[in-house]
């Protein structure tokens, strides 16, 4: 294996999140099904580097499948913290918020600040000018609900 490749399940979660964002964008815009999304993301390249070789593909699949299964519940959890209807969100902001909301609820071994930071960075990379500020604010409010104890403990430290 080259230095750029990793064993399945041991790659970068950051790249996995980026692939999930791209897949969710395709889902939100083109309404592609899960099988199509998986094929497209496993073939995804960036600057000649096959992203799936660097991603933690088990985390990618778990995150993508989890978000897709719970998109309705995730949208409901996000809605009270939004300043507009979910349907009015840009696909990038919506995808980043879905990833963040899912991780805040299900990936408890990742600190909430890391979850928010990852979503913000994805939005900075792919979203509009101030989209990252919006995503940060919404996920910060959601974290106070989903990770109340962790947020309160961080506030005391």
Coordinates of C-alpha atoms in Angstrom, one line a residue:
X1 CA 0.0 0.0 0.0
X2 CA 1.2 3.5 -0.8
X3 CA 1.5 6.2 1.9
X4 CA -1.6 7.8 0.4
X5 CA -3.7 4.6 0.9
X6 CA -4.9 3.1 4.1
X7 CA -6.6 -0.1 5.2
X8 CA -10.4 -0.1 5.0
X9 CA -11.8 1.6 8.1
X10 CA -8.6 3.3 9.1
X11 CA -8.5 6.3 6.8
X12 CA -9.4 9.9 7.4
X13 CA -12.8 10.7 8.9
X14 CA -12.3 14.3 7.6
X15 CA -12.2 13.0 4.0
X16 CA -15.1 10.7 4.8
X17 CA -17.2 13.7 5.9
X18 CA -16.2 15.5 2.7
X19 CA -17.4 12.5 0.6
X20 CA -20.7 12.4 2.6
X21 CA -21.2 16.1 2.0
X22 CA -20.7 15.6 -1.8
X23 CA -23.0 12.6 -1.7
X24 CA -25.7 14.5 0.2
X25 CA -25.4 17.4 -2.2
X26 CA -26.0 15.0 -5.1
X27 CA -28.9 13.5 -3.2
X28 CA -30.5 16.9 -2.5
X29 CA -30.0 18.2 -6.0
X30 CA -30.3 15.1 -8.3
X31 CA -32.3 12.8 -5.9
X32 CA -29.8 9.9 -6.5
X33 CA -30.4 6.7 -4.7
X34 CA -28.0 5.2 -2.1
X35 CA -26.4 2.7 -4.5
X36 CA -25.7 5.4 -7.0
X37 CA -24.2 7.7 -4.4
X38 CA -21.9 4.9 -3.1
X39 CA -20.6 4.2 -6.5
X40 CA -20.0 7.9 -7.3
X41 CA -18.3 8.6 -4.1
X42 CA -16.0 5.5 -4.3
X43 CA -15.0 6.8 -7.8
X44 CA -14.5 10.4 -6.6
X45 CA -11.1 12.0 -7.3
X46 CA -9.6 15.3 -6.2
X47 CA -6.4 16.5 -7.9
X48 CA -5.8 13.0 -9.2
X49 CA -6.1 11.4 -5.7
X50 CA -8.8 8.8 -5.3
X51 CA -10.6 10.0 -2.2
X52 CA -11.9 6.6 -1.3
X53 CA -8.3 5.4 -0.9
X54 CA -7.7 8.1 1.8
X55 CA -11.2 8.0 3.4
X56 CA -12.4 5.8 6.3
X57 CA -14.9 4.0 4.1
X58 CA -16.7 2.2 6.9
X59 CA -17.2 5.6 8.6
X60 CA -18.3 7.1 5.3
X61 CA -20.9 4.4 4.7
X62 CA -22.1 4.5 8.3
X63 CA -22.5 8.3 8.2
X64 CA -24.1 8.5 4.8
X65 CA -26.6 5.6 5.5
X66 CA -27.4 7.0 8.9
X67 CA -28.1 10.5 7.6
X68 CA -30.2 9.2 4.8
X69 CA -32.2 7.0 7.2
X70 CA -32.8 9.9 9.6
X71 CA -33.0 12.9 7.3
X72 CA -36.6 13.7 8.4
X73 CA -35.8 13.5 12.1
X74 CA -32.6 15.4 11.6
X75 CA -34.4 18.2 9.8
X76 CA -37.0 18.3 12.7
X77 CA -34.2 18.6 15.2
X78 CA -32.6 21.4 13.2
X79 CA -35.8 23.4 12.4
X80 CA -36.1 25.2 15.8
X81 CA -32.6 26.6 15.4
X82 CA -33.0 27.8 11.8
X83 CA -33.9 31.3 10.7
X84 CA -35.6 29.9 7.5
X85 CA -37.4 26.8 6.4
X86 CA -35.3 23.7 5.7
X87 CA -36.4 23.9 2.0
X88 CA -34.8 27.4 1.7
X89 CA -31.3 26.2 2.8
X90 CA -28.6 25.9 0.2
X91 CA -27.8 22.2 -0.5
X92 CA -24.3 22.6 0.9
X93 CA -25.5 24.2 4.1
X94 CA -28.3 21.6 4.4
X95 CA -25.8 18.8 3.9
X96 CA -23.3 20.2 6.4
X97 CA -26.1 20.6 8.9
X98 CA -27.4 17.1 8.4
X99 CA -23.9 15.7 8.9
X100 CA -23.4 17.8 12.0
X101 CA -26.8 17.0 13.5
X102 CA -26.3 13.2 12.9
X103 CA -22.8 13.3 14.5
X104 CA -24.0 15.3 17.5
X105 CA -26.7 12.6 18.1
X106 CA -24.8 9.5 17.2
X107 CA -21.1 9.9 17.2
X108 CA -20.7 10.6 20.9
X109 CA -17.0 9.6 20.8
X110 CA -16.3 12.8 18.8
X111 CA -16.3 15.9 20.9
X112 CA -19.1 18.3 20.0
X113 CA -16.6 21.1 19.2
X114 CA -14.9 18.8 16.6
X115 CA -18.3 17.9 15.1
X116 CA -19.1 21.6 14.7
X117 CA -15.6 22.5 13.4
X118 CA -15.8 19.8 10.8
X119 CA -19.1 21.0 9.5
X120 CA -18.0 24.6 9.5
X121 CA -14.8 23.7 7.5
X122 CA -16.9 21.8 4.9
X123 CA -19.1 24.8 4.5
X124 CA -16.1 27.1 4.2
X125 CA -14.7 24.9 1.5
X126 CA -17.9 24.3 -0.5
X127 CA -20.5 26.8 0.6
X128 CA -21.3 30.5 0.1
X129 CA -19.5 33.4 1.7
X130 CA -21.0 33.4 5.1
X131 CA -22.6 29.9 5.1
X132 CA -20.1 28.7 7.6
X133 CA -21.2 31.2 10.2
X134 CA -24.8 30.1 9.8
X135 CA -23.8 26.4 10.1
X136 CA -21.7 27.2 13.2
X137 CA -24.6 29.0 14.9
X138 CA -27.2 26.4 14.2
X139 CA -25.0 23.5 15.3
X140 CA -23.9 25.3 18.4
X141 CA -27.6 25.7 19.4
X142 CA -28.3 22.1 18.6
X143 CA -25.3 20.9 20.6
X144 CA -26.8 22.7 23.7
X145 CA -29.8 20.3 23.3
X146 CA -28.2 17.1 22.1
X147 CA -25.0 17.3 24.2
X148 CA -26.1 19.4 27.1
X149 CA -23.9 17.8 29.7
X150 CA -20.8 18.0 27.5
X151 CA -21.5 21.7 26.5
X152 CA -22.1 22.7 30.2
X153 CA -18.9 20.9 31.2
X154 CA -16.9 22.7 28.5
X155 CA -18.3 26.0 29.7
X156 CA -17.1 25.4 33.2
X157 CA -13.5 24.5 32.1

